[in-house]
CSV table of C-alpha atoms in Angstrom, one decimal:
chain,number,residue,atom,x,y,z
Q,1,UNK,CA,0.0,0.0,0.0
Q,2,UNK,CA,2.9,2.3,1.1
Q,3,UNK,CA,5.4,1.4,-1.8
Q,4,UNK,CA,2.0,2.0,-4.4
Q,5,UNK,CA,1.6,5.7,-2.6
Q,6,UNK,CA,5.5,6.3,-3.5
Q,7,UNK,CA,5.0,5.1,-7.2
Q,8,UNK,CA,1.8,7.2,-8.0
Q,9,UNK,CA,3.8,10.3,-6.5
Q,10,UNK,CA,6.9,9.4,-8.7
Q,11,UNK,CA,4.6,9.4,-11.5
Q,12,UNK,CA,2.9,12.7,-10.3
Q,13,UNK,CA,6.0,14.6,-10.6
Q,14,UNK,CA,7.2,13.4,-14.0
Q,15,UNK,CA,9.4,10.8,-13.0
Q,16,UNK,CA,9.8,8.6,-16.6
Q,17,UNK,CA,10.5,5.2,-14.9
Q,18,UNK,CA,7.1,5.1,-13.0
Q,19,UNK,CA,5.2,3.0,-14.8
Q,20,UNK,CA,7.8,-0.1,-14.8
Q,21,UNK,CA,8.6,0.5,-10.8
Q,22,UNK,CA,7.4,-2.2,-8.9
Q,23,UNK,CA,4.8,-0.7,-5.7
Q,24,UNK,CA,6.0,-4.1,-3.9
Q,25,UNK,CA,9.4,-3.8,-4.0
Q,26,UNK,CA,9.1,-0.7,-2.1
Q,27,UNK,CA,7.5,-2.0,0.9
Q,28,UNK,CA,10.4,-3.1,2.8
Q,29,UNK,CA,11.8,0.3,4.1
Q,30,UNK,CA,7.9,1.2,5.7
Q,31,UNK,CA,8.6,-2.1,7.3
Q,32,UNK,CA,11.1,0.2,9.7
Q,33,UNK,CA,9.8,2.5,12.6
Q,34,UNK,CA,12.5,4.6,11.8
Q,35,UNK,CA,11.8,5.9,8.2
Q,36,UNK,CA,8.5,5.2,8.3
Q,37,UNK,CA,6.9,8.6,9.1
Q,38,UNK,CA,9.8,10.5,7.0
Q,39,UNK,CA,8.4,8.4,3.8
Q,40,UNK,CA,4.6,9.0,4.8
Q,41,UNK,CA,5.3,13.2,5.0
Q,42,UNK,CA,7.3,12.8,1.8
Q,43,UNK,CA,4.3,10.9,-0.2
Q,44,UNK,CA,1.6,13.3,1.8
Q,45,UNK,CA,3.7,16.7,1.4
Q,46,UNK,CA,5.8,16.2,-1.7
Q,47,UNK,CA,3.0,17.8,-4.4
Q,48,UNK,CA,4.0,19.2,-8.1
Q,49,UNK,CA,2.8,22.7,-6.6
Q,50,UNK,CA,6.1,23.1,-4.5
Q,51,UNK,CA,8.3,21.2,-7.0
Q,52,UNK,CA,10.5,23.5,-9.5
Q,53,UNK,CA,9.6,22.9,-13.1
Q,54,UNK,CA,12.1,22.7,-16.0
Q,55,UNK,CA,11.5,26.4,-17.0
Q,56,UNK,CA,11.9,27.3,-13.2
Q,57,UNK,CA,14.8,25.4,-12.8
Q,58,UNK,CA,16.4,26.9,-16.3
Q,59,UNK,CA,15.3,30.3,-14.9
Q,60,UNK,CA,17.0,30.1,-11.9
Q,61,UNK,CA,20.5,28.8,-13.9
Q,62,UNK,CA,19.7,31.6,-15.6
Q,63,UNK,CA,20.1,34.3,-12.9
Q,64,UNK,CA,22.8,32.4,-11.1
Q,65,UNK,CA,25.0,33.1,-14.5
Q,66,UNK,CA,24.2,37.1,-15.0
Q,67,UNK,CA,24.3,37.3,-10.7
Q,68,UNK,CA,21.3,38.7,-10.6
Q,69,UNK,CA,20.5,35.9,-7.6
Q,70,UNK,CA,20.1,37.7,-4.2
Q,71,UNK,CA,20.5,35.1,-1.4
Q,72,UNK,CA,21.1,35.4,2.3
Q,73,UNK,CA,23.0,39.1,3.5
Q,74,UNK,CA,21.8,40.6,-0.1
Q,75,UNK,CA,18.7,39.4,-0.2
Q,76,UNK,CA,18.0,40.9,3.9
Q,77,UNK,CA,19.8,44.6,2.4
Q,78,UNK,CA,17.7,44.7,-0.4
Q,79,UNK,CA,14.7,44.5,2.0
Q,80,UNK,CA,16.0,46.9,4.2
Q,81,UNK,CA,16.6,49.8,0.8
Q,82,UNK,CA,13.2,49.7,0.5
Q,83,UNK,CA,11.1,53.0,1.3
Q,84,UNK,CA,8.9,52.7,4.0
Q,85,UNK,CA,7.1,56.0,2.9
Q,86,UNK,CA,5.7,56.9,0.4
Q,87,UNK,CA,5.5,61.0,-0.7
Q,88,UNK,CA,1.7,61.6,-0.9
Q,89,UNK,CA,-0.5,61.2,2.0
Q,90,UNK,CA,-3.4,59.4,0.4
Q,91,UNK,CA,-1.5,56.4,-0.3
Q,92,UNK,CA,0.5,56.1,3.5
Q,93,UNK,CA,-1.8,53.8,4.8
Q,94,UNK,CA,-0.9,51.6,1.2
Q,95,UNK,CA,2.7,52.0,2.3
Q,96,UNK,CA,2.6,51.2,6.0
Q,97,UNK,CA,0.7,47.9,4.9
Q,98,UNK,CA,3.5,47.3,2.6
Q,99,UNK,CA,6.0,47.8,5.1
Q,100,UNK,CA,4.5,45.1,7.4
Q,101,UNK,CA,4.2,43.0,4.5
Q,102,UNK,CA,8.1,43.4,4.0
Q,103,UNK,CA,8.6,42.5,7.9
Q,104,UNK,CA,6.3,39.5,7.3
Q,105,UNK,CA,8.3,38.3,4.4
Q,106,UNK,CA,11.5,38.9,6.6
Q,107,UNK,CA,10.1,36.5,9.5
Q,108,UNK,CA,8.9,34.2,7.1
Q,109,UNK,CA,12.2,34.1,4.7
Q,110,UNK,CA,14.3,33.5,8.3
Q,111,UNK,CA,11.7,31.0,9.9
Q,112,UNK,CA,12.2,29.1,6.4
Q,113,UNK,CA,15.7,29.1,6.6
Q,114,UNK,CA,15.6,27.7,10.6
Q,115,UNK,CA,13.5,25.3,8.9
Q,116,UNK,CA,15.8,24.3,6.0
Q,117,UNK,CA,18.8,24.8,8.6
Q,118,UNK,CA,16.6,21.8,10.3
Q,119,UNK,CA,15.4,19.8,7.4
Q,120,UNK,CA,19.7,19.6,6.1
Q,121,UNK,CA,19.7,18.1,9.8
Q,122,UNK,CA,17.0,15.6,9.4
Q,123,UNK,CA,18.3,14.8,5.8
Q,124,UNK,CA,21.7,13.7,7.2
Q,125,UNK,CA,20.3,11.9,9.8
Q,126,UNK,CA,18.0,10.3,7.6
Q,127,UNK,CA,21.1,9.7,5.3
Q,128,UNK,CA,23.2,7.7,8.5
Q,129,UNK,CA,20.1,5.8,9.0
Q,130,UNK,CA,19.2,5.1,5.1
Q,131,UNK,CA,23.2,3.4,5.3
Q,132,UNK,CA,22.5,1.6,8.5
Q,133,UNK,CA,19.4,-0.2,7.3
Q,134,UNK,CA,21.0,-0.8,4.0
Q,135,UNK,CA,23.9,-2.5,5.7
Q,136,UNK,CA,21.5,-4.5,7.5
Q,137,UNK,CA,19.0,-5.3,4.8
Q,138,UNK,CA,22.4,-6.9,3.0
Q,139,UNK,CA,22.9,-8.8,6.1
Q,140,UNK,CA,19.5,-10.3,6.3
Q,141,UNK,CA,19.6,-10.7,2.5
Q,142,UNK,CA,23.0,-13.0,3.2
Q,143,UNK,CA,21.4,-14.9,6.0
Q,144,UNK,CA,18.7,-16.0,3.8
Q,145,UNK,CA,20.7,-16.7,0.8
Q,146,UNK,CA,22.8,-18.9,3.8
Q,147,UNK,CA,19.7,-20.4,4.9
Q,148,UNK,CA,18.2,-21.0,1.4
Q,149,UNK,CA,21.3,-22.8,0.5
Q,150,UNK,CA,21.6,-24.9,3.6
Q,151,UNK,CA,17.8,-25.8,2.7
Q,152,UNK,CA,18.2,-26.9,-0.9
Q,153,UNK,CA,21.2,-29.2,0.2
Q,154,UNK,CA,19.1,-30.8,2.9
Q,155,UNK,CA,16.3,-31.2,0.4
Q,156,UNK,CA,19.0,-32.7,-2.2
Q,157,UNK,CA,20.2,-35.3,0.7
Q,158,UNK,CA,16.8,-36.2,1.2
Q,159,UNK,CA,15.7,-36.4,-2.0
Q,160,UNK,CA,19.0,-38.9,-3.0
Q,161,UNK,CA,17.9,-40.9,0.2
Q,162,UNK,CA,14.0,-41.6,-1.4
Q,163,UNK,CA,15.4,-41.8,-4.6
Q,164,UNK,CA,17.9,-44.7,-2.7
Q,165,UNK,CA,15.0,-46.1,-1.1
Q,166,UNK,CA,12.5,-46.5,-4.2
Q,167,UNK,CA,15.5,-48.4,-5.7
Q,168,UNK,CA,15.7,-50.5,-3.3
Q,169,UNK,CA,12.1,-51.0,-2.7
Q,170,UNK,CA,11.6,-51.7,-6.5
Q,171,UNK,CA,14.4,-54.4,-6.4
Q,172,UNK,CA,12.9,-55.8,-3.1
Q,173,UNK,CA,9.5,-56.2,-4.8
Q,174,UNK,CA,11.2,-57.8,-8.0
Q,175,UNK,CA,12.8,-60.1,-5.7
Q,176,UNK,CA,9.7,-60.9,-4.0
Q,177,UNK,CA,7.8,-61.1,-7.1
Q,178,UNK,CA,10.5,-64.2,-8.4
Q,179,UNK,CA,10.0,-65.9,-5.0
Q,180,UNK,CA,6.1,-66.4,-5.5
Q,181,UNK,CA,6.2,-67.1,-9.0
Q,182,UNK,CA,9.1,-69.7,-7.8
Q,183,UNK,CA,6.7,-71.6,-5.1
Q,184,UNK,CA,3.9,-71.3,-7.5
Q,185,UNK,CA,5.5,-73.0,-10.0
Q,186,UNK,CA,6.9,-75.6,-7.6
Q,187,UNK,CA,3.4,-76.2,-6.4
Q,188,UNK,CA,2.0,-76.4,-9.4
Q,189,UNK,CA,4.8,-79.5,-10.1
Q,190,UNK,CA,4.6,-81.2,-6.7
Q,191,UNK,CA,0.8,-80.8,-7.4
Q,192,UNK,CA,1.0,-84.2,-10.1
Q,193,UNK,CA,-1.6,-82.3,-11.9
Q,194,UNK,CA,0.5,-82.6,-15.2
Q,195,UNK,CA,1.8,-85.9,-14.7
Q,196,UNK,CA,2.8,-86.9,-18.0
Q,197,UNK,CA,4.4,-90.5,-19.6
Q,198,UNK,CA,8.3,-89.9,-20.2
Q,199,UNK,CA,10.1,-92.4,-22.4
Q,200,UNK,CA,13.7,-93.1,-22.3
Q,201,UNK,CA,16.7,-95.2,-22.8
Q,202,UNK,CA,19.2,-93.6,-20.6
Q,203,UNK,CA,20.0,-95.0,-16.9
Q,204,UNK,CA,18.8,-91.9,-14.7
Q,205,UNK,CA,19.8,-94.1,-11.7
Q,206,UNK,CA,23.3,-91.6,-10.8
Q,207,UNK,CA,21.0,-88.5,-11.2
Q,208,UNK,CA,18.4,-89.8,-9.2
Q,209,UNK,CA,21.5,-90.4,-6.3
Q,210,UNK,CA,23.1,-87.3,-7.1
Q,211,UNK,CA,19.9,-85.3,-6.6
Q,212,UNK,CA,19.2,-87.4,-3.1
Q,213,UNK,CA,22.5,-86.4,-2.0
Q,214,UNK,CA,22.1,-83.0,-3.2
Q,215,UNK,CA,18.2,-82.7,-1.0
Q,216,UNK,CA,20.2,-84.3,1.9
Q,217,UNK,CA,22.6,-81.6,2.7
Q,218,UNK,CA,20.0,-79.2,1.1
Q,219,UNK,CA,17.8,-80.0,4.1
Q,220,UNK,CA,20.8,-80.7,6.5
Q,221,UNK,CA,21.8,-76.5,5.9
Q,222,UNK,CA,18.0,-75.1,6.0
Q,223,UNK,CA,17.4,-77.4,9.5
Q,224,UNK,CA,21.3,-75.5,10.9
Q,225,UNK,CA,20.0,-72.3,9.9
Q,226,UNK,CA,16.3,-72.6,11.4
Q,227,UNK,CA,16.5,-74.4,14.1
Q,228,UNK,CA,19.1,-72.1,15.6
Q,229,UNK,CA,19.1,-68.6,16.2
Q,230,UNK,CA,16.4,-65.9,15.9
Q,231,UNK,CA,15.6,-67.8,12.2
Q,232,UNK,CA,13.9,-70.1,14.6
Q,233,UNK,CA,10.7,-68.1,15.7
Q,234,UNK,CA,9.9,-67.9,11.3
Q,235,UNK,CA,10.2,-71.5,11.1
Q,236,UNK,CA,7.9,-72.1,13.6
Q,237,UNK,CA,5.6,-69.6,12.5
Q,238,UNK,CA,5.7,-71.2,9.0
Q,239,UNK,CA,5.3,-74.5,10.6
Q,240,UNK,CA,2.4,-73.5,12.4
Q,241,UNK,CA,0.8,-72.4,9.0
Q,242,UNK,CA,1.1,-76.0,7.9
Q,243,UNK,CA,-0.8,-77.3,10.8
Q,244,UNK,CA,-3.4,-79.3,8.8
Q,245,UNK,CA,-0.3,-82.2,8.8
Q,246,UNK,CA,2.1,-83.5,10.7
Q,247,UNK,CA,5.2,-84.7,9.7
Q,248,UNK,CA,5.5,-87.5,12.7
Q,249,UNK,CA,2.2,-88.4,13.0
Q,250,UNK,CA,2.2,-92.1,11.9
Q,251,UNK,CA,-2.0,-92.1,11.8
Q,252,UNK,CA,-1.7,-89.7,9.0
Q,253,UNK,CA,-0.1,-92.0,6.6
Q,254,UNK,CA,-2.7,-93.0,3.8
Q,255,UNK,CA,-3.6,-96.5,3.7
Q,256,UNK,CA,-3.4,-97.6,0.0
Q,257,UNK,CA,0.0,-95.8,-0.1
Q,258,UNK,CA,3.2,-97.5,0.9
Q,259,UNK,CA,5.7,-96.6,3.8
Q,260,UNK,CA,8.5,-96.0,1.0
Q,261,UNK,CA,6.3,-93.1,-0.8
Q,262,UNK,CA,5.4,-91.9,2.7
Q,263,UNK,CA,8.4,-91.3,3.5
Q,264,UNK,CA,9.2,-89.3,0.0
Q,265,UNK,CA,6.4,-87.1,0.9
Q,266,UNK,CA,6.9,-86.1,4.5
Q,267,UNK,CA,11.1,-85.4,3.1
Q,268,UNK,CA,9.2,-83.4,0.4
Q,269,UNK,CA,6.9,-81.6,2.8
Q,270,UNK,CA,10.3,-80.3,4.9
Q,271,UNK,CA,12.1,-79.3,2.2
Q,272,UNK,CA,8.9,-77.3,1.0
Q,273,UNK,CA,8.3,-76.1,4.9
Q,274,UNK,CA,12.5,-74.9,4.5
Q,275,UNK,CA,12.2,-73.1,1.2
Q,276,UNK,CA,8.5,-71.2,2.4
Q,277,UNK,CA,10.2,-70.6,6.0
Q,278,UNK,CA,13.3,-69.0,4.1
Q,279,UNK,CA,11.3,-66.7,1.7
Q,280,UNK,CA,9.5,-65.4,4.8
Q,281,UNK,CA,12.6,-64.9,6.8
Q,282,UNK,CA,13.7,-62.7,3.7
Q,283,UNK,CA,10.0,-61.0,3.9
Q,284,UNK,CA,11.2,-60.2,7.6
Q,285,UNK,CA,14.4,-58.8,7.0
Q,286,UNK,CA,13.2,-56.5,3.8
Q,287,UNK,CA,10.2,-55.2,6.8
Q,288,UNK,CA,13.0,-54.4,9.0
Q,289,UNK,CA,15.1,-52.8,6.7
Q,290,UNK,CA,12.0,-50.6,5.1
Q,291,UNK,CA,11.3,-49.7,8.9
Q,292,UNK,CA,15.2,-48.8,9.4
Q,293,UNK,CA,14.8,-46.4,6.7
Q,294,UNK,CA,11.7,-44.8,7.4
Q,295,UNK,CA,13.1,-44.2,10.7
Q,296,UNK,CA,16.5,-42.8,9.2
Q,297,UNK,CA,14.1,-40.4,7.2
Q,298,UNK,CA,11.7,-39.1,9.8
Q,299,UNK,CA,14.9,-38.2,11.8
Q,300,UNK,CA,16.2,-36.4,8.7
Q,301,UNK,CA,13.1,-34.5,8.5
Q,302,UNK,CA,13.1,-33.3,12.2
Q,303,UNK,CA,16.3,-32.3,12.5
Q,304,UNK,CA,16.1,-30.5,9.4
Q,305,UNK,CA,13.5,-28.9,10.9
Q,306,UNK,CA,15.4,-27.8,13.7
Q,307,UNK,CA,18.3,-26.6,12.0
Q,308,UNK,CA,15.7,-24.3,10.2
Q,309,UNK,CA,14.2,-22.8,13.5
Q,310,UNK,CA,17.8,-22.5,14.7
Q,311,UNK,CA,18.9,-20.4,11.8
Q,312,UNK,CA,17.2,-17.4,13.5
Q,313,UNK,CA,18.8,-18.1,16.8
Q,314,UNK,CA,22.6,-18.3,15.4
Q,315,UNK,CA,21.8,-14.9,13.6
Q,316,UNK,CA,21.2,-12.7,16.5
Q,317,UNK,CA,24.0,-14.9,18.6
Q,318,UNK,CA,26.1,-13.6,15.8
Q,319,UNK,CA,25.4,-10.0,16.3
Q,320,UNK,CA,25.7,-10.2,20.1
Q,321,UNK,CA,29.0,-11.7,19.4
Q,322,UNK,CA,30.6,-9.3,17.2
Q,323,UNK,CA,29.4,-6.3,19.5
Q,324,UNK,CA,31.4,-8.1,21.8
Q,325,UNK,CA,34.3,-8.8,20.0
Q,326,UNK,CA,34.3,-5.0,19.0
Q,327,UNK,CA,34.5,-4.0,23.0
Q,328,UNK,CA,37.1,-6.4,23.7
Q,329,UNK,CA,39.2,-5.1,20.7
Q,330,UNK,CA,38.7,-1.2,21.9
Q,331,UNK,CA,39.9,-2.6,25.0
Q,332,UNK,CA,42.9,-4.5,23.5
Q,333,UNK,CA,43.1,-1.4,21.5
Q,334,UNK,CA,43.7,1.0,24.8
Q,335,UNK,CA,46.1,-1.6,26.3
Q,336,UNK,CA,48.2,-1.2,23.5
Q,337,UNK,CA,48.2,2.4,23.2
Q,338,UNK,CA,49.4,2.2,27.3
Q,339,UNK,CA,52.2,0.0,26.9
Q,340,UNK,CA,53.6,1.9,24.0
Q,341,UNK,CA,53.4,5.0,25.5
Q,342,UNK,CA,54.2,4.2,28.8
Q,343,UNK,CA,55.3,1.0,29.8
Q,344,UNK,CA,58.1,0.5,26.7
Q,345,UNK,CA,59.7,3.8,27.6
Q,346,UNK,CA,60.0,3.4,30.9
Q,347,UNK,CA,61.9,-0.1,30.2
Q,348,UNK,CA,64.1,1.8,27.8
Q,349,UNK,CA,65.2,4.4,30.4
Q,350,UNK,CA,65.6,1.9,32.5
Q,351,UNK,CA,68.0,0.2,30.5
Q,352,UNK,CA,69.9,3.0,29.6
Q,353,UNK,CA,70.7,4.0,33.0
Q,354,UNK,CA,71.9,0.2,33.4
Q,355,UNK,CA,74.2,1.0,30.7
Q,356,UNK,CA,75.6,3.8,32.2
Q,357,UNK,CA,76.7,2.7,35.1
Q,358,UNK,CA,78.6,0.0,33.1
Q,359,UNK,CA,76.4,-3.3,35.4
Q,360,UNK,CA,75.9,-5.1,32.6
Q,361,UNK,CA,79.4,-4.7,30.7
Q,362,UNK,CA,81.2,-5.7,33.8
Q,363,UNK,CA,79.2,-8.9,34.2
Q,364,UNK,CA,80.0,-9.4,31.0
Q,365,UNK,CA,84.1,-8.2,31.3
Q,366,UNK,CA,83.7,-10.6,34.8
Q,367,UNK,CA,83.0,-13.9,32.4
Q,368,UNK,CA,86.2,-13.0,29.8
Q,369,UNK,CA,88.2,-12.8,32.7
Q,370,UNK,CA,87.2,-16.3,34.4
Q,371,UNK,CA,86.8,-17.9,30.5
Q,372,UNK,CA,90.8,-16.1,29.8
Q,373,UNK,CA,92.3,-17.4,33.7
Q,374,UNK,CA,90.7,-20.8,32.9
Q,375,UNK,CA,92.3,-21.6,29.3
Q,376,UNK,CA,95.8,-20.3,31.3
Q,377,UNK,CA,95.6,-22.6,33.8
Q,378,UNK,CA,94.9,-25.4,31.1
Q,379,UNK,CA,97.8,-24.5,28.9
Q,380,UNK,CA,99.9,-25.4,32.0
Q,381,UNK,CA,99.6,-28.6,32.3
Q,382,UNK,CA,101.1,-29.8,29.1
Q,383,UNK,CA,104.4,-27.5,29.9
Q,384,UNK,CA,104.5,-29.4,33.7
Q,385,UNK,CA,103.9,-32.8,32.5
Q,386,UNK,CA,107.3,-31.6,29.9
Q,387,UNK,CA,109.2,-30.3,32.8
Q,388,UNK,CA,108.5,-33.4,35.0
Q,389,UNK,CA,109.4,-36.1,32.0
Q,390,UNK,CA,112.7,-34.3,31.9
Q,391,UNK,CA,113.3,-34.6,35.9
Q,392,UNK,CA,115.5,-37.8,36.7
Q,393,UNK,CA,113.4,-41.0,37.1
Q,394,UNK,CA,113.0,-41.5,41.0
Q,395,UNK,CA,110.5,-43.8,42.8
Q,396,UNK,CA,109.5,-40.9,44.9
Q,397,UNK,CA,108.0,-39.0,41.8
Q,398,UNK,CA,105.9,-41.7,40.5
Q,399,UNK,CA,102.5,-40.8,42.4
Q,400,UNK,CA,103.4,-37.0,40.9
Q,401,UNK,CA,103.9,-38.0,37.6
Q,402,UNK,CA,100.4,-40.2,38.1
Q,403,UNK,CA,98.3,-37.2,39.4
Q,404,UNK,CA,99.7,-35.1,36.7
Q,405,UNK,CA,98.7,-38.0,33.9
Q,406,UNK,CA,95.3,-37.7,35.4
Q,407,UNK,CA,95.1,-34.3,35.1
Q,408,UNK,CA,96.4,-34.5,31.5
Q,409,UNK,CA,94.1,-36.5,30.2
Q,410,UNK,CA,90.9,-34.6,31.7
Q,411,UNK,CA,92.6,-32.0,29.9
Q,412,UNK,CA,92.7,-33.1,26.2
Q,413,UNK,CA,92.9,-36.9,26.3
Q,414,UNK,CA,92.5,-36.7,22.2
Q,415,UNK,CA,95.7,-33.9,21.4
Q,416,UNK,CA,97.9,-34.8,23.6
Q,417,UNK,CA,97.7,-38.8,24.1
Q,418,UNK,CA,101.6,-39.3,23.5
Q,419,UNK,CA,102.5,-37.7,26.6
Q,420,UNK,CA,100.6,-39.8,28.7
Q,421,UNK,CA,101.5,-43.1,26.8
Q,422,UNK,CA,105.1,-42.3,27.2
Q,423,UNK,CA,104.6,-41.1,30.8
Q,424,UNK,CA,103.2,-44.3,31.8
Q,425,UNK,CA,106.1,-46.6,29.9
């Protein structure tokens, strides 16, 4: 409603553009408490009466280039040149109402300029706040484009994740689909229906073992696999779905049939009871699965869902987090400017006077001194140990000359190693 007001008095005024503006993209900034009521005096004061026109405006060009233009302390003299009187008496009363006329326009020309003194005010107010909510509107604008894109790759996820699951669901029903065609069809043969007359001159006597041997271990595997374990509880359950027989139920046995094709039958029965257990304990597991998944989805959905209504949250958490990042830095900030103007040039004098009175270069004259009388009293020992090989060998000497060996070789046991060999021979 607001942005259509601002359109109609665009067009109004002449504005070319006003037909292909938009009245609802100009909505958002009455949104704002702020420049709401500057935007409602603009649309119900701004008129084309107090507007300059084109002529006006080349007009006024006009005078500004010949100077002809009287603004502020010109324009208040020319006012004042004016006679007051005039030099007949019939027309004084004419000129007295002039004269008030004039002061009138006076008040009036300095109450406008108070008020355009104010209005430059407002406008740069209204300028400082126009770049606030701009830097803001970008901000929301970025949150959304943030929270858009985090939406559309949570919708991609989920959509891979159905896609996944149809798959899945379509390969579950295929295999399902084989399975009953399967026991229909072996049904349908241990049914005899289509018994037929088969001639042949082959011995099928080895195939006949081989496929014994194969039912044996066939039904040896399917009776591991059910009997145990939590495959158990489907074999029963199939079981019980065959209760109209009973495998060891001897009254059950036809009477025109023999015990040999009996027993043919009730083998035939358990391997039928094996397969229909099996294809049920698959039905189980593909149930399970599809629950798994729903599951996997629904929590997908909700916490989707939360991550939206947390968006909000994180962007106001944001703001109160930079304002105090921004105080702690000012604080930083004023720290700094302390220790560089007072605490580093105190340490600096401080130093300085330490230099002057020469502390530190006689600690440092103290340590040549000890290093040079150290290195002196090593160079010694080499000339001793000399002076001592040249004394006449004695008995009496011998501890001397091993104390001074010692000595020797804590010295420099690597330079000087022929001294102490020939000291000890």
């Amino acid at each position: 409603m607001s942005g259509g007001r601002l359109c109609r008095l665009l067009g109004e005024l002449g504005y070319r553009g006003a037909e292909s503006l938009d009245p609802d993209s100009f909505e958002w900034p009455f949104q704002y408490d702020d420049a709401r009521p500057i935007l409602e005096w603009i649309c119900s004061s701004l008129r084309p009466s107090n507007v300059l026109s084109l002529a006006e405006l080349s007009q006024y060009e006009q005078f500004l280039q010949e100077g002809k233009l009287l603004e502020g302390g010109d324009l208040d003299s020319a006012y004042d040149s004016i006679s007051a009187f005039s030099s007949s008496r019939d027309n004084q009363e004419a000129v007295f109402g002039a004269e008030e006329s004039l002061k009138d326009i006076r008040d009036a020309t300095l109450a406008y300029k108070t008020e355009a003194l104010e209005l430059q005010s407002q406008l740069s107010h209204l300028q400082s706040q126009f770049k606030m909510l701009t830097g803001q509107a970008s901000t929301l604008v970025q949150g959304r484009r943030a929270r858009v894109a985090a939406t559309s790759a949570v919708n991609g996820h989920l959509t891979t994740i159905d896609d996944s699951l149809s798959a899945r669901n379509l390969r579950m029903n295929e295999v399902l689909e084989r399975i009953a065609s399967a026991a229909e069809e072996l049904a349908n043969y241990h049914s005899g229906d289509e018994d037929g007359i088969y001639l042949a001159y082959s011995d099928f006597n080895p195939y006949l073992l081989g496929d014994s041997s194969y039912m044996r271990e066939i039904n040896q595997w399917f009776s591991k696999q059910l009997d145990t374990g939590p495959f158990r509880l489907v074999a029963e359950e199939g079981k019980s779905k065959c209760s109209w027989v009973s495998l060891d139920d001897v009254s059950n046995v036809i009477v025109r049939d023999i015990e040999i094709s009996h027993q043919q039958r009730v083998s035939e029965l358990q391997r039928l009871r094996s397969i229909f257990g099996t294809s049920e304990r698959q039905w189980v597991e593909a149930q399970v699965e599809n629950a798994k998944q729903q599951a996997i989805l629904v929590a997908l959905k909700s916490q989707v869902a939360s991550d939206e209504a947390h968006i909000h949250l994180d962007l106001h958490s944001l703001r109160r987090k930079h304002s105090e990042l921004v105080t702690e830095l000012s604080s930083l900030h004023h720290k700094e400017e302390k220790l560089l103007s007072e605490a580093i040039p105190e340490l600096c004098w401080e130093l300085a006077q330490l230099q002057d009175t020469y502390i530190l270069q006689g600690d440092y004259d103290l340590k040549v001194m000890r290093q040079e009388h150290y290195i002196t009293r090593q160079k010694l020992v080499p000339f001793l140990a000399i002076f001592l090989i040249e004394l006449t060998w004695t008995p009496t000497i011998l501890p001397l000359l091993v104390f001074t060996a010692l000595l020797f070789i804590m010295y420099d046991k690597t330079s000087h190693y022929y001294y102490y060999y020939y000291l000890l021979r």
